[in-house]
Amino acid sequence: MTKTKLHGGVIISYEQHSHAVMELLTYRLRNRVALTHYPHPNSIELHRNHHFIIVLSIDDLVDVVKFYQTLEHTPPLLVHIDTPDVVQQIDYAAEFPEVDIVALEQARLTDKDVTLKISLFREIIEHLETRV
């Protein structure tokens, strides 16, 4: 039985190297995930029926939620990857009620000698595959 390949969107609006970082973070899942990169939330193509959208900043998270609300669509699972200090300050349930958000702590990608959590998405992808 062939599993459905999950489709995700990635908002990459502020860091030139983020595209490469996302490829590294999803390397082990390439046969299970297809990613479309967007320069801004307003570029999201709704017809693609994303299973998840990855954002790398709180500003992009807010903009993605506004984008879906403006169009009266329910957003897919939103994956917010940010530094621990940012993630720990946000009460996602209070700030974004009725929006399914998973927050993942990751070191600032521009720091010297940053260590990426290569298995970062495995649990999320496995959880989403059970829904499809």
mmCIF file with all atom_site columns, N, CA and C in Angstrom, residues 1 24 27 119 127:
data_model
loop_
_atom_site.group_PDB
_atom_site.id
_atom_site.type_symbol
_atom_site.label_atom_id
_atom_site.label_alt_id
_atom_site.label_comp_id
_atom_site.label_asym_id
_atom_site.label_entity_id
_atom_site.label_seq_id
_atom_site.pdbx_PDB_ins_code
_atom_site.Cartn_x
_atom_site.Cartn_y
_atom_site.Cartn_z
_atom_site.occupancy
_atom_site.B_iso_or_equiv
_atom_site.pdbx_formal_charge
_atom_site.auth_seq_id
_atom_site.auth_comp_id
_atom_site.auth_asym_id
_atom_site.auth_atom_id
_atom_site.pdbx_PDB_model_num
ATOM 1  N N  . MET A 1 1   ? 0.838  -1.179 0.000  1.00 0.00 ? 1   MET A N  1
ATOM 2  C CA . MET A 1 1   ? 0.000  0.000  0.000  1.00 0.00 ? 1   MET A CA 1
ATOM 3  C C  . MET A 1 1   ? 0.885  1.245  0.000  1.00 0.00 ? 1   MET A C  1
ATOM 4  N N  . LEU A 1 24  ? 17.569 20.427 4.684  1.00 0.00 ? 24  LEU A N  1
ATOM 5  C CA . LEU A 1 24  ? 18.294 19.597 5.653  1.00 0.00 ? 24  LEU A CA 1
ATOM 6  C C  . LEU A 1 24  ? 17.360 19.006 6.699  1.00 0.00 ? 24  LEU A C  1
ATOM 7  N N  . TYR A 1 27  ? 15.327 16.182 5.186  1.00 0.00 ? 27  TYR A N  1
ATOM 8  C CA . TYR A 1 27  ? 16.080 15.251 4.347  1.00 0.00 ? 27  TYR A CA 1
ATOM 9  C C  . TYR A 1 27  ? 15.615 13.804 4.492  1.00 0.00 ? 27  TYR A C  1
ATOM 10 N N  . SER A 1 119 ? 16.014 15.427 13.153 1.00 0.00 ? 119 SER A N  1
ATOM 11 C CA . SER A 1 119 ? 14.799 14.618 13.252 1.00 0.00 ? 119 SER A CA 1
ATOM 12 C C  . SER A 1 119 ? 13.592 15.446 13.690 1.00 0.00 ? 119 SER A C  1
ATOM 13 N N  . HIS A 1 127 ? 2.424  11.841 12.728 1.00 0.00 ? 127 HIS A N  1
ATOM 14 C CA . HIS A 1 127 ? 1.091  12.204 13.222 1.00 0.00 ? 127 HIS A CA 1
ATOM 15 C C  . HIS A 1 127 ? 0.173  12.595 12.061 1.00 0.00 ? 127 HIS A C  1
#
